[in-house]
């Protein structure tokens, strides 16, 4: 489909869906021109939103505002790591401009910053020092290099790297800081209100569920966990941030938003089956964020259909069961599971779908509604071509 047909009409083309008019307008200017700052802001914000498959700078801005509302340090670390990642991608590796402008090499560094800043104090029982910021910056740089390598390796199998670069880089610096003695002599106390609902240190540190009170009903707590799963993608527990994430995603794609939140709901509900009570981590959204990403991944990389929706639910289920299996394993080294469960489940499901002719993989992902429109138009064009060929054959006969 031509670019002209892909563009949203009028003002919507600048702010909605993938804001394609804005990207085209900025693409005509050099990075080292007066427009370079605007291009930089555009790609940084797209990188923030690309964590949830959204390629829209306004969506990224809303999510970043949500992070600032939740925790200024987390938001600051996100910006810090994203800027470092941009210079590594552009200056050091010289990755394709299209990738950088869309924020693709930046979304793993986004998570490096937000997750490390959010979880360091909880897992290491120490305040964030300048040295920790140095570790974060190093992990952000490494995650871009890992992204480039994995992207090249997986391209031959038509599979994305997802957030594997973030997982690898952040797990390595967590282990490296542990080996360097961080957390050996705690300087801050573990919050006394953290409930112990599992033997895993990883979950003990994450269950700061201050948003749940004893008077809340089970249904209210579960619904809150479903909502908070969207914010937990960036490792923050905030209703305001989670709501802003939902609004930001709706700005791009209602279908993608629905798939992600259904995945988050599936993960949260599955936690009631694969974990022990009182389910504080589930109410905090900790059990839902892998399902949130897993549900959206199927709708983003495969043309939507009823069967794809079922697969999205199954993918969220698998991600949650993998999370349940990895929690005690990672807990032995005082590591969170990050988004490893989402990556493993989604790579397997996408590979399975790619091996079947019954599903239609998206060649150039933008947003699900556009994928459906393109598929419909391509199918109509194919049917029309076949009809003309059959008519010509009948005339010759």
Short mmCIF file of the C-alpha atoms (twelve columns), coordinates in Angstrom:
data_MODEL
# 
_entry.id   MODEL 
# 
loop_
_atom_site.group_PDB 
_atom_site.id 
_atom_site.type_symbol 
_atom_site.label_atom_id 
_atom_site.label_alt_id 
_atom_site.label_comp_id 
_atom_site.label_asym_id 
_atom_site.label_seq_id 
_atom_site.Cartn_x 
_atom_site.Cartn_y 
_atom_site.Cartn_z 
_atom_site.pdbx_PDB_model_num 
ATOM 1   C CA . UNK A 1   0.000   0.000   0.000   1 
ATOM 2   C CA . UNK A 2   1.332   3.437   -0.854  1 
ATOM 3   C CA . UNK A 3   2.238   5.898   1.850   1 
ATOM 4   C CA . UNK A 4   -0.527  8.235   0.747   1 
ATOM 5   C CA . UNK A 5   -3.141  5.591   1.465   1 
ATOM 6   C CA . UNK A 6   -1.603  4.831   4.826   1 
ATOM 7   C CA . UNK A 7   -1.797  8.383   6.125   1 
ATOM 8   C CA . UNK A 8   -4.496  9.361   8.592   1 
ATOM 9   C CA . UNK A 9   -6.614  12.316  7.428   1 
ATOM 10  C CA . UNK A 10  -5.982  15.878  8.619   1 
ATOM 11  C CA . UNK A 11  -4.846  16.579  12.153  1 
ATOM 12  C CA . UNK A 12  -5.108  12.900  13.147  1 
ATOM 13  C CA . UNK A 13  -2.222  12.123  10.828  1 
ATOM 14  C CA . UNK A 14  0.025   14.221  13.077  1 
ATOM 15  C CA . UNK A 15  -1.023  12.919  16.510  1 
ATOM 16  C CA . UNK A 16  -2.934  9.609   16.187  1 
ATOM 17  C CA . UNK A 17  -1.986  6.068   15.211  1 
ATOM 18  C CA . UNK A 18  1.728   6.105   14.293  1 
ATOM 19  C CA . UNK A 19  1.781   9.907   13.690  1 
ATOM 20  C CA . UNK A 20  3.072   9.218   10.204  1 
ATOM 21  C CA . UNK A 21  2.741   12.802  8.954   1 
ATOM 22  C CA . UNK A 22  5.039   13.989  11.722  1 
ATOM 23  C CA . UNK A 23  7.629   11.305  11.012  1 
ATOM 24  C CA . UNK A 24  7.609   12.133  7.294   1 
ATOM 25  C CA . UNK A 25  7.942   15.846  7.995   1 
ATOM 26  C CA . UNK A 26  10.909  15.340  10.325  1 
ATOM 27  C CA . UNK A 27  12.605  12.751  8.106   1 
ATOM 28  C CA . UNK A 28  13.325  15.499  5.578   1 
ATOM 29  C CA . UNK A 29  15.605  17.341  8.033   1 
ATOM 30  C CA . UNK A 30  19.156  16.458  9.030   1 
ATOM 31  C CA . UNK A 31  20.000  15.452  12.597  1 
ATOM 32  C CA . UNK A 32  22.541  18.279  12.775  1 
ATOM 33  C CA . UNK A 33  20.073  20.934  11.606  1 
ATOM 34  C CA . UNK A 34  17.966  23.255  13.810  1 
ATOM 35  C CA . UNK A 35  15.267  20.571  13.531  1 
ATOM 36  C CA . UNK A 36  17.600  17.993  15.060  1 
ATOM 37  C CA . UNK A 37  16.381  18.640  18.613  1 
ATOM 38  C CA . UNK A 38  12.789  18.012  17.544  1 
ATOM 39  C CA . UNK A 39  13.851  14.844  15.722  1 
ATOM 40  C CA . UNK A 40  15.689  13.718  18.851  1 
ATOM 41  C CA . UNK A 41  12.653  14.321  21.076  1 
ATOM 42  C CA . UNK A 42  10.438  12.546  18.568  1 
ATOM 43  C CA . UNK A 43  12.540  9.384   18.455  1 
ATOM 44  C CA . UNK A 44  13.124  9.363   22.234  1 
ATOM 45  C CA . UNK A 45  9.395   9.572   22.924  1 
ATOM 46  C CA . UNK A 46  8.658   6.925   20.315  1 
ATOM 47  C CA . UNK A 47  11.192  4.721   22.094  1 
ATOM 48  C CA . UNK A 48  9.300   5.109   25.375  1 
ATOM 49  C CA . UNK A 49  6.059   4.045   23.663  1 
ATOM 50  C CA . UNK A 50  7.642   1.239   21.623  1 
ATOM 51  C CA . UNK A 51  7.868   -0.774  24.848  1 
ATOM 52  C CA . UNK A 52  4.171   -1.563  24.267  1 
ATOM 53  C CA . UNK A 53  4.393   -1.702  20.433  1 
ATOM 54  C CA . UNK A 54  3.264   1.912   20.000  1 
ATOM 55  C CA . UNK A 55  5.066   4.162   17.509  1 
ATOM 56  C CA . UNK A 56  3.696   7.550   18.513  1 
ATOM 57  C CA . UNK A 57  5.578   10.421  20.225  1 
ATOM 58  C CA . UNK A 58  2.458   11.813  21.911  1 
ATOM 59  C CA . UNK A 59  1.813   8.384   23.397  1 
ATOM 60  C CA . UNK A 60  5.403   8.314   24.589  1 
ATOM 61  C CA . UNK A 61  4.965   11.747  26.175  1 
ATOM 62  C CA . UNK A 62  1.851   10.609  28.061  1 
ATOM 63  C CA . UNK A 63  3.672   7.517   29.331  1 
ATOM 64  C CA . UNK A 64  6.688   9.598   30.361  1 
ATOM 65  C CA . UNK A 65  4.391   11.976  32.251  1 
ATOM 66  C CA . UNK A 66  2.938   8.926   33.984  1 
ATOM 67  C CA . UNK A 67  6.433   7.830   34.999  1 
ATOM 68  C CA . UNK A 68  7.178   11.292  36.409  1 
ATOM 69  C CA . UNK A 69  3.919   11.171  38.360  1 
ATOM 70  C CA . UNK A 70  4.802   7.734   39.723  1 
ATOM 71  C CA . UNK A 71  8.470   8.370   40.543  1 
ATOM 72  C CA . UNK A 72  10.691  11.234  39.397  1 
ATOM 73  C CA . UNK A 73  13.845  9.127   39.783  1 
ATOM 74  C CA . UNK A 74  12.409  6.384   37.567  1 
ATOM 75  C CA . UNK A 75  11.419  8.912   34.906  1 
ATOM 76  C CA . UNK A 76  14.810  10.597  35.105  1 
ATOM 77  C CA . UNK A 77  16.614  7.270   34.711  1 
ATOM 78  C CA . UNK A 78  14.405  6.488   31.717  1 
ATOM 79  C CA . UNK A 79  15.383  9.731   29.983  1 
ATOM 80  C CA . UNK A 80  19.051  9.290   30.950  1 
ATOM 81  C CA . UNK A 81  19.312  5.781   29.486  1 
ATOM 82  C CA . UNK A 82  17.324  6.671   26.379  1 
ATOM 83  C CA . UNK A 83  19.643  9.562   25.506  1 
ATOM 84  C CA . UNK A 84  22.711  7.339   25.950  1 
ATOM 85  C CA . UNK A 85  21.085  4.708   23.748  1 
ATOM 86  C CA . UNK A 86  20.413  7.247   21.010  1 
ATOM 87  C CA . UNK A 87  24.068  8.254   20.773  1 
ATOM 88  C CA . UNK A 88  25.215  4.624   20.775  1 
ATOM 89  C CA . UNK A 89  22.717  3.749   18.030  1 
ATOM 90  C CA . UNK A 90  23.409  6.823   15.907  1 
ATOM 91  C CA . UNK A 91  27.068  7.708   16.479  1 
ATOM 92  C CA . UNK A 92  28.712  4.428   17.487  1 
ATOM 93  C CA . UNK A 93  26.777  1.772   15.559  1 
ATOM 94  C CA . UNK A 94  25.244  4.016   12.861  1 
ATOM 95  C CA . UNK A 95  22.064  1.954   12.757  1 
ATOM 96  C CA . UNK A 96  19.555  2.645   9.961   1 
ATOM 97  C CA . UNK A 97  17.823  6.007   10.298  1 
ATOM 98  C CA . UNK A 98  14.427  4.362   9.960   1 
ATOM 99  C CA . UNK A 99  15.029  2.199   13.026  1 
ATOM 100 C CA . UNK A 100 16.319  5.105   15.100  1 
ATOM 101 C CA . UNK A 101 13.528  7.476   14.074  1 
ATOM 102 C CA . UNK A 102 10.948  4.865   15.083  1 
ATOM 103 C CA . UNK A 103 12.641  4.379   18.461  1 
ATOM 104 C CA . UNK A 104 13.301  0.677   17.916  1 
ATOM 105 C CA . UNK A 105 16.855  0.578   19.356  1 
ATOM 106 C CA . UNK A 106 15.679  2.702   22.300  1 
ATOM 107 C CA . UNK A 107 12.851  0.801   23.963  1 
ATOM 108 C CA . UNK A 108 15.113  -1.722  25.690  1 
ATOM 109 C CA . UNK A 109 17.252  1.101   27.195  1 
ATOM 110 C CA . UNK A 110 13.986  2.730   28.310  1 
ATOM 111 C CA . UNK A 111 13.281  -0.367  30.381  1 
ATOM 112 C CA . UNK A 112 16.880  -0.550  31.597  1 
ATOM 113 C CA . UNK A 113 16.423  2.893   33.140  1 
ATOM 114 C CA . UNK A 114 12.933  2.551   34.563  1 
ATOM 115 C CA . UNK A 115 13.314  -0.994  35.901  1 
ATOM 116 C CA . UNK A 116 16.771  -0.493  37.422  1 
ATOM 117 C CA . UNK A 117 15.778  2.770   39.114  1 
ATOM 118 C CA . UNK A 118 12.542  1.241   40.379  1 
ATOM 119 C CA . UNK A 119 13.900  -2.070  41.648  1 
ATOM 120 C CA . UNK A 120 17.459  -1.340  42.759  1 
ATOM 121 C CA . UNK A 121 16.561  -0.135  46.253  1 
ATOM 122 C CA . UNK A 122 14.097  -2.994  46.736  1 
ATOM 123 C CA . UNK A 123 16.528  -5.706  45.656  1 
ATOM 124 C CA . UNK A 124 19.786  -4.291  47.001  1 
ATOM 125 C CA . UNK A 125 18.431  -2.492  50.074  1 
ATOM 126 C CA . UNK A 126 20.703  0.464   49.268  1 
ATOM 127 C CA . UNK A 127 20.102  3.949   47.879  1 
ATOM 128 C CA . UNK A 128 20.892  4.695   44.248  1 
ATOM 129 C CA . UNK A 129 24.423  6.108   44.092  1 
ATOM 130 C CA . UNK A 130 26.347  7.732   41.196  1 
ATOM 131 C CA . UNK A 131 28.022  4.362   40.600  1 
ATOM 132 C CA . UNK A 132 24.596  2.772   40.083  1 
ATOM 133 C CA . UNK A 133 23.804  5.457   37.500  1 
ATOM 134 C CA . UNK A 134 27.043  4.438   35.796  1 
ATOM 135 C CA . UNK A 135 25.918  0.806   35.725  1 
ATOM 136 C CA . UNK A 136 22.598  1.924   34.247  1 
ATOM 137 C CA . UNK A 137 24.294  3.919   31.506  1 
ATOM 138 C CA . UNK A 138 26.541  0.972   30.653  1 
ATOM 139 C CA . UNK A 139 23.564  -1.398  30.496  1 
ATOM 140 C CA . UNK A 140 21.710  1.047   28.237  1 
ATOM 141 C CA . UNK A 141 24.665  1.158   25.844  1 
ATOM 142 C CA . UNK A 142 25.068  -2.620  25.905  1 
ATOM 143 C CA . UNK A 143 21.369  -3.193  25.278  1 
ATOM 144 C CA . UNK A 144 21.603  -1.244  21.998  1 
ATOM 145 C CA . UNK A 145 24.532  -3.411  20.865  1 
ATOM 146 C CA . UNK A 146 22.653  -6.554  21.912  1 
ATOM 147 C CA . UNK A 147 19.583  -5.296  20.027  1 
ATOM 148 C CA . UNK A 148 21.583  -4.837  16.834  1 
ATOM 149 C CA . UNK A 149 23.100  -8.300  17.133  1 
ATOM 150 C CA . UNK A 150 19.883  -10.135 17.985  1 
ATOM 151 C CA . UNK A 151 17.946  -8.206  15.354  1 
ATOM 152 C CA . UNK A 152 20.402  -9.399  12.704  1 
ATOM 153 C CA . UNK A 153 20.399  -12.996 13.933  1 
ATOM 154 C CA . UNK A 154 16.627  -13.308 14.315  1 
ATOM 155 C CA . UNK A 155 15.838  -11.534 11.033  1 
ATOM 156 C CA . UNK A 156 16.647  -14.719 9.114   1 
ATOM 157 C CA . UNK A 157 13.796  -16.388 11.014  1 
ATOM 158 C CA . UNK A 158 11.488  -13.370 10.652  1 
ATOM 159 C CA . UNK A 159 11.345  -12.962 14.432  1 
ATOM 160 C CA . UNK A 160 11.764  -9.789  16.505  1 
ATOM 161 C CA . UNK A 161 14.144  -9.480  19.459  1 
ATOM 162 C CA . UNK A 162 11.329  -8.130  21.656  1 
ATOM 163 C CA . UNK A 163 12.790  -6.939  24.986  1 
ATOM 164 C CA . UNK A 164 15.530  -9.572  25.146  1 
ATOM 165 C CA . UNK A 165 18.290  -6.890  24.956  1 
ATOM 166 C CA . UNK A 166 16.851  -5.253  28.075  1 
ATOM 167 C CA . UNK A 167 16.596  -8.580  29.888  1 
ATOM 168 C CA . UNK A 168 20.151  -9.622  29.095  1 
ATOM 169 C CA . UNK A 169 21.788  -6.260  29.837  1 
ATOM 170 C CA . UNK A 170 19.866  -5.584  33.047  1 
ATOM 171 C CA . UNK A 171 20.306  -9.107  34.426  1 
ATOM 172 C CA . UNK A 172 24.038  -8.818  33.801  1 
ATOM 173 C CA . UNK A 173 24.410  -5.508  35.638  1 
ATOM 174 C CA . UNK A 174 22.262  -6.743  38.528  1 
ATOM 175 C CA . UNK A 175 24.536  -9.772  38.859  1 
ATOM 176 C CA . UNK A 176 27.596  -7.591  38.378  1 
ATOM 177 C CA . UNK A 177 26.519  -5.203  41.129  1 
ATOM 178 C CA . UNK A 178 25.768  -8.162  43.371  1 
ATOM 179 C CA . UNK A 179 29.265  -9.506  42.701  1 
ATOM 180 C CA . UNK A 180 30.755  -6.073  43.446  1 
ATOM 181 C CA . UNK A 181 29.221  -6.185  46.915  1 
ATOM 182 C CA . UNK A 182 26.171  -4.011  46.435  1 
ATOM 183 C CA . UNK A 183 23.485  -5.034  48.894  1 
ATOM 184 C CA . UNK A 184 25.893  -6.999  51.071  1 
ATOM 185 C CA . UNK A 185 25.625  -4.373  53.805  1 
ATOM 186 C CA . UNK A 186 22.125  -2.874  53.619  1 
ATOM 187 C CA . UNK A 187 21.949  0.841   54.350  1 
ATOM 188 C CA . UNK A 188 18.180  1.040   54.237  1 
ATOM 189 C CA . UNK A 189 15.689  -1.302  55.813  1 
ATOM 190 C CA . UNK A 190 13.379  -3.471  53.806  1 
ATOM 191 C CA . UNK A 191 9.898   -1.911  54.054  1 
ATOM 192 C CA . UNK A 192 8.115   -3.525  56.953  1 
ATOM 193 C CA . UNK A 193 4.818   -3.598  55.127  1 
ATOM 194 C CA . UNK A 194 6.083   -5.964  52.427  1 
ATOM 195 C CA . UNK A 195 4.039   -9.155  52.824  1 
ATOM 196 C CA . UNK A 196 5.694   -12.524 52.351  1 
ATOM 197 C CA . UNK A 197 3.479   -14.500 50.004  1 
ATOM 198 C CA . UNK A 198 6.122   -16.661 48.378  1 
ATOM 199 C CA . UNK A 199 9.533   -18.060 49.183  1 
ATOM 200 C CA . UNK A 200 11.078  -16.128 46.317  1 
ATOM 201 C CA . UNK A 201 13.087  -13.033 47.296  1 
ATOM 202 C CA . UNK A 202 12.162  -11.585 43.933  1 
ATOM 203 C CA . UNK A 203 8.498   -11.361 44.805  1 
ATOM 204 C CA . UNK A 204 9.048   -10.456 48.435  1 
ATOM 205 C CA . UNK A 205 10.713  -7.271  47.232  1 
ATOM 206 C CA . UNK A 206 7.976   -6.398  44.768  1 
ATOM 207 C CA . UNK A 207 4.909   -6.691  46.920  1 
ATOM 208 C CA . UNK A 208 4.643   -3.124  48.150  1 
ATOM 209 C CA . UNK A 209 0.923   -3.080  47.489  1 
ATOM 210 C CA . UNK A 210 0.029   0.161   49.219  1 
ATOM 211 C CA . UNK A 211 -2.933  0.649   46.885  1 
ATOM 212 C CA . UNK A 212 -4.790  -2.320  48.379  1 
ATOM 213 C CA . UNK A 213 -6.538  -2.068  51.732  1 
ATOM 214 C CA . UNK A 214 -8.021  -4.891  53.848  1 
ATOM 215 C CA . UNK A 215 -11.514 -3.565  53.138  1 
ATOM 216 C CA . UNK A 216 -11.223 -4.063  49.376  1 
ATOM 217 C CA . UNK A 217 -13.121 -7.033  47.973  1 
ATOM 218 C CA . UNK A 218 -11.373 -9.780  46.022  1 
ATOM 219 C CA . UNK A 219 -12.934 -8.527  42.789  1 
ATOM 220 C CA . UNK A 220 -11.710 -4.986  43.421  1 
ATOM 221 C CA . UNK A 221 -8.188  -6.184  44.186  1 
ATOM 222 C CA . UNK A 222 -8.047  -8.358  41.068  1 
ATOM 223 C CA . UNK A 223 -9.373  -5.526  38.883  1 
ATOM 224 C CA . UNK A 224 -6.780  -3.200  40.384  1 
ATOM 225 C CA . UNK A 225 -4.075  -5.747  39.567  1 
ATOM 226 C CA . UNK A 226 -5.298  -5.910  35.966  1 
ATOM 227 C CA . UNK A 227 -5.016  -2.132  35.665  1 
ATOM 228 C CA . UNK A 228 -1.646  -1.886  37.412  1 
ATOM 229 C CA . UNK A 229 -0.147  -4.508  35.095  1 
ATOM 230 C CA . UNK A 230 0.203   -1.834  32.408  1 
ATOM 231 C CA . UNK A 231 2.335   0.392   34.639  1 
ATOM 232 C CA . UNK A 232 4.336   -2.592  35.876  1 
ATOM 233 C CA . UNK A 233 5.697   -3.004  32.346  1 
ATOM 234 C CA . UNK A 234 7.988   -0.107  33.374  1 
ATOM 235 C CA . UNK A 235 8.184   -1.522  36.950  1 
ATOM 236 C CA . UNK A 236 6.057   1.193   38.548  1 
ATOM 237 C CA . UNK A 237 2.981   0.662   40.689  1 
ATOM 238 C CA . UNK A 238 0.789   3.677   40.031  1 
ATOM 239 C CA . UNK A 239 -2.854  3.985   39.061  1 
ATOM 240 C CA . UNK A 240 -2.217  7.365   37.399  1 
ATOM 241 C CA . UNK A 241 0.643   5.981   35.321  1 
ATOM 242 C CA . UNK A 242 -1.356  2.889   34.355  1 
ATOM 243 C CA . UNK A 243 -4.313  5.014   33.240  1 
ATOM 244 C CA . UNK A 244 -2.023  7.246   31.188  1 
ATOM 245 C CA . UNK A 245 -0.531  4.134   29.560  1 
ATOM 246 C CA . UNK A 246 -4.028  3.048   28.551  1 
ATOM 247 C CA . UNK A 247 -4.863  6.483   27.115  1 
ATOM 248 C CA . UNK A 248 -1.527  6.599   25.286  1 
ATOM 249 C CA . UNK A 249 -2.172  3.213   23.693  1 
ATOM 250 C CA . UNK A 250 -5.745  4.107   22.716  1 
ATOM 251 C CA . UNK A 251 -4.343  7.092   20.861  1 
ATOM 252 C CA . UNK A 252 -2.493  4.652   18.620  1 
ATOM 253 C CA . UNK A 253 -4.668  1.542   18.429  1 
ATOM 254 C CA . UNK A 254 -7.830  0.458   20.297  1 
ATOM 255 C CA . UNK A 255 -7.285  -3.122  19.101  1 
ATOM 256 C CA . UNK A 256 -3.768  -3.249  20.503  1 
ATOM 257 C CA . UNK A 257 -4.938  -1.661  23.750  1 
ATOM 258 C CA . UNK A 258 -7.680  -4.235  24.175  1 
ATOM 259 C CA . UNK A 259 -5.305  -7.125  23.436  1 
ATOM 260 C CA . UNK A 260 -2.740  -5.896  25.975  1 
ATOM 261 C CA . UNK A 261 -5.240  -5.302  28.768  1 
ATOM 262 C CA . UNK A 262 -6.907  -8.667  28.121  1 
ATOM 263 C CA . UNK A 263 -3.441  -10.237 28.371  1 
ATOM 264 C CA . UNK A 264 -2.845  -8.388  31.635  1 
ATOM 265 C CA . UNK A 265 -6.180  -9.635  32.953  1 
ATOM 266 C CA . UNK A 266 -5.345  -13.199 31.944  1 
ATOM 267 C CA . UNK A 267 -1.999  -12.988 33.718  1 
ATOM 268 C CA . UNK A 268 -3.521  -11.552 36.871  1 
ATOM 269 C CA . UNK A 269 -6.248  -14.185 37.005  1 
ATOM 270 C CA . UNK A 270 -3.779  -16.974 36.256  1 
ATOM 271 C CA . UNK A 271 -1.751  -15.841 39.275  1 
ATOM 272 C CA . UNK A 272 -4.591  -17.038 41.484  1 
ATOM 273 C CA . UNK A 273 -3.915  -20.535 40.149  1 
ATOM 274 C CA . UNK A 274 -0.107  -20.628 40.037  1 
ATOM 275 C CA . UNK A 275 0.746   -18.731 43.229  1 
ATOM 276 C CA . UNK A 276 -0.189  -18.884 46.902  1 
ATOM 277 C CA . UNK A 277 -2.346  -16.400 48.804  1 
ATOM 278 C CA . UNK A 278 -2.766  -13.665 49.848  1 
ATOM 279 C CA . UNK A 279 -1.845  -12.805 46.205  1 
ATOM 280 C CA . UNK A 280 -0.391  -9.395  47.022  1 
ATOM 281 C CA . UNK A 281 1.871   -9.484  43.960  1 
ATOM 282 C CA . UNK A 282 -1.134  -10.164 41.717  1 
ATOM 283 C CA . UNK A 283 -3.009  -7.189  43.171  1 
ATOM 284 C CA . UNK A 284 0.065   -5.014  42.479  1 
ATOM 285 C CA . UNK A 285 0.076   -5.977  38.789  1 
ATOM 286 C CA . UNK A 286 3.353   -7.909  39.092  1 
ATOM 287 C CA . UNK A 287 1.765   -11.075 37.678  1 
ATOM 288 C CA . UNK A 288 0.058   -9.268  34.809  1 
ATOM 289 C CA . UNK A 289 2.725   -7.302  32.953  1 
ATOM 290 C CA . UNK A 290 4.192   -10.271 31.064  1 
ATOM 291 C CA . UNK A 291 0.708   -11.287 29.966  1 
ATOM 292 C CA . UNK A 292 0.032   -7.637  29.045  1 
ATOM 293 C CA . UNK A 293 2.958   -7.657  26.615  1 
ATOM 294 C CA . UNK A 294 2.284   -11.194 25.403  1 
ATOM 295 C CA . UNK A 295 -1.313  -10.396 24.471  1 
ATOM 296 C CA . UNK A 296 -0.300  -7.327  22.497  1 
ATOM 297 C CA . UNK A 297 2.557   -9.089  20.711  1 
ATOM 298 C CA . UNK A 298 0.240   -11.439 18.828  1 
ATOM 299 C CA . UNK A 299 -2.095  -8.671  17.620  1 
ATOM 300 C CA . UNK A 300 0.855   -6.518  16.581  1 
ATOM 301 C CA . UNK A 301 2.848   -9.002  14.506  1 
ATOM 302 C CA . UNK A 302 -0.051  -11.043 13.085  1 
ATOM 303 C CA . UNK A 303 -3.106  -9.746  11.220  1 
ATOM 304 C CA . UNK A 304 -5.991  -9.792  13.691  1 
ATOM 305 C CA . UNK A 305 -8.612  -12.537 13.469  1 
ATOM 306 C CA . UNK A 306 -10.690 -14.533 15.981  1 
ATOM 307 C CA . UNK A 307 -8.054  -17.274 16.025  1 
ATOM 308 C CA . UNK A 308 -5.291  -14.763 16.631  1 
ATOM 309 C CA . UNK A 309 -7.241  -13.403 19.603  1 
ATOM 310 C CA . UNK A 310 -7.421  -16.920 21.072  1 
ATOM 311 C CA . UNK A 311 -3.681  -17.325 20.505  1 
ATOM 312 C CA . UNK A 312 -3.073  -13.989 22.241  1 
ATOM 313 C CA . UNK A 313 -4.899  -15.300 25.317  1 
ATOM 314 C CA . UNK A 314 -2.934  -18.555 25.205  1 
ATOM 315 C CA . UNK A 315 0.298   -16.604 24.814  1 
ATOM 316 C CA . UNK A 316 -0.540  -14.595 27.936  1 
ATOM 317 C CA . UNK A 317 -1.274  -17.843 29.776  1 
ATOM 318 C CA . UNK A 318 2.026   -19.370 28.713  1 
ATOM 319 C CA . UNK A 319 3.953   -16.241 29.713  1 
ATOM 320 C CA . UNK A 320 2.396   -16.351 33.182  1 
ATOM 321 C CA . UNK A 321 3.165   -20.038 33.682  1 
ATOM 322 C CA . UNK A 322 6.749   -19.416 32.559  1 
ATOM 323 C CA . UNK A 323 6.887   -16.547 35.053  1 
ATOM 324 C CA . UNK A 324 5.717   -18.917 37.780  1 
ATOM 325 C CA . UNK A 325 8.474   -21.376 36.838  1 
ATOM 326 C CA . UNK A 326 11.220  -18.729 36.668  1 
ATOM 327 C CA . UNK A 327 10.416  -16.874 39.893  1 
ATOM 328 C CA . UNK A 328 12.082  -19.390 42.259  1 
ATOM 329 C CA . UNK A 329 14.995  -19.882 39.854  1 
ATOM 330 C CA . UNK A 330 15.742  -16.171 39.507  1 
ATOM 331 C CA . UNK A 331 14.974  -15.675 43.178  1 
ATOM 332 C CA . UNK A 332 17.990  -17.789 44.109  1 
ATOM 333 C CA . UNK A 333 20.148  -14.942 42.777  1 
ATOM 334 C CA . UNK A 334 17.798  -12.211 44.051  1 
ATOM 335 C CA . UNK A 335 16.799  -11.295 40.504  1 
ATOM 336 C CA . UNK A 336 13.362  -10.323 39.224  1 
ATOM 337 C CA . UNK A 337 12.150  -12.241 36.179  1 
ATOM 338 C CA . UNK A 338 12.059  -9.013  34.149  1 
ATOM 339 C CA . UNK A 339 10.258  -9.732  30.848  1 
ATOM 340 C CA . UNK A 340 11.960  -13.038 30.099  1 
ATOM 341 C CA . UNK A 341 8.593   -14.902 30.313  1 
ATOM 342 C CA . UNK A 342 7.009   -12.617 27.728  1 
ATOM 343 C CA . UNK A 343 9.968   -12.958 25.353  1 
ATOM 344 C CA . UNK A 344 10.154  -16.740 25.555  1 
ATOM 345 C CA . UNK A 345 6.412   -17.299 25.161  1 
ATOM 346 C CA . UNK A 346 5.996   -14.768 22.349  1 
ATOM 347 C CA . UNK A 347 8.975   -16.013 20.345  1 
ATOM 348 C CA . UNK A 348 7.578   -19.551 20.500  1 
ATOM 349 C CA . UNK A 349 4.043   -18.498 19.543  1 
ATOM 350 C CA . UNK A 350 5.175   -16.201 16.734  1 
ATOM 351 C CA . UNK A 351 7.409   -18.942 15.337  1 
ATOM 352 C CA . UNK A 352 4.462   -21.357 15.472  1 
ATOM 353 C CA . UNK A 353 2.188   -18.895 13.687  1 
ATOM 354 C CA . UNK A 354 4.844   -18.208 11.053  1 
ATOM 355 C CA . UNK A 355 5.001   -21.914 10.221  1 
ATOM 356 C CA . UNK A 356 1.286   -21.994 9.329   1 
ATOM 357 C CA . UNK A 357 -0.276  -20.661 6.141   1 
ATOM 358 C CA . UNK A 358 -3.529  -20.026 8.011   1 
ATOM 359 C CA . UNK A 359 -2.164  -16.858 9.591   1 
ATOM 360 C CA . UNK A 360 -0.876  -13.691 7.997   1 
ATOM 361 C CA . UNK A 361 2.331   -12.248 9.416   1 
ATOM 362 C CA . UNK A 362 2.699   -8.482  9.154   1 
ATOM 363 C CA . UNK A 363 5.534   -7.518  6.807   1 
ATOM 364 C CA . UNK A 364 6.013   -3.948  8.064   1 
ATOM 365 C CA . UNK A 365 4.308   -3.502  11.457  1 
ATOM 366 C CA . UNK A 366 2.559   -0.188  12.128  1 
ATOM 367 C CA . UNK A 367 -0.653  -0.750  14.130  1 
ATOM 368 C CA . UNK A 368 -3.307  -3.529  14.007  1 
ATOM 369 C CA . UNK A 369 -6.080  -1.499  12.366  1 
ATOM 370 C CA . UNK A 370 -3.775  -0.600  9.482   1 
ATOM 371 C CA . UNK A 371 -2.669  -4.224  9.220   1 
ATOM 372 C CA . UNK A 372 -6.303  -5.279  8.816   1 
ATOM 373 C CA . UNK A 373 -6.948  -2.619  6.185   1 
ATOM 374 C CA . UNK A 374 -3.832  -3.557  4.216   1 
ATOM 375 C CA . UNK A 375 -4.703  -7.255  4.366   1 
ATOM 376 C CA . UNK A 376 -8.261  -6.575  3.192   1 
ATOM 377 C CA . UNK A 377 -7.070  -4.447  0.283   1 
ATOM 378 C CA . UNK A 378 -4.390  -6.959  -0.711  1 
ATOM 379 C CA . UNK A 379 -6.920  -9.807  -0.562  1 
ATOM 380 C CA . UNK A 380 -9.394  -7.816  -2.668  1 
ATOM 381 C CA . UNK A 381 -6.700  -7.010  -5.211  1 
ATOM 382 C CA . UNK A 382 -5.663  -10.671 -5.390  1 
ATOM 383 C CA . UNK A 383 -9.257  -11.811 -5.890  1 
ATOM 384 C CA . UNK A 384 -9.806  -9.180  -8.570  1 
ATOM 385 C CA . UNK A 385 -6.638  -10.259 -10.390 1 
ATOM 386 C CA . UNK A 386 -7.715  -13.898 -10.288 1 
ATOM 387 C CA . UNK A 387 -11.172 -12.963 -11.578 1 
ATOM 388 C CA . UNK A 388 -9.641  -11.092 -14.517 1 
ATOM 389 C CA . UNK A 389 -7.323  -13.983 -15.290 1 
ATOM 390 C CA . UNK A 390 -10.237 -16.435 -15.250 1 
ATOM 391 C CA . UNK A 391 -12.268 -14.122 -17.491 1 
ATOM 392 C CA . UNK A 392 -9.368  -13.829 -19.943 1 
ATOM 393 C CA . UNK A 393 -8.919  -17.614 -19.959 1 
ATOM 394 C CA . UNK A 394 -12.647 -18.127 -20.696 1 
ATOM 395 C CA . UNK A 395 -12.512 -15.629 -23.574 1 
ATOM 396 C CA . UNK A 396 -9.497  -17.373 -25.110 1 
ATOM 397 C CA . UNK A 397 -11.209 -20.735 -24.777 1 
# 
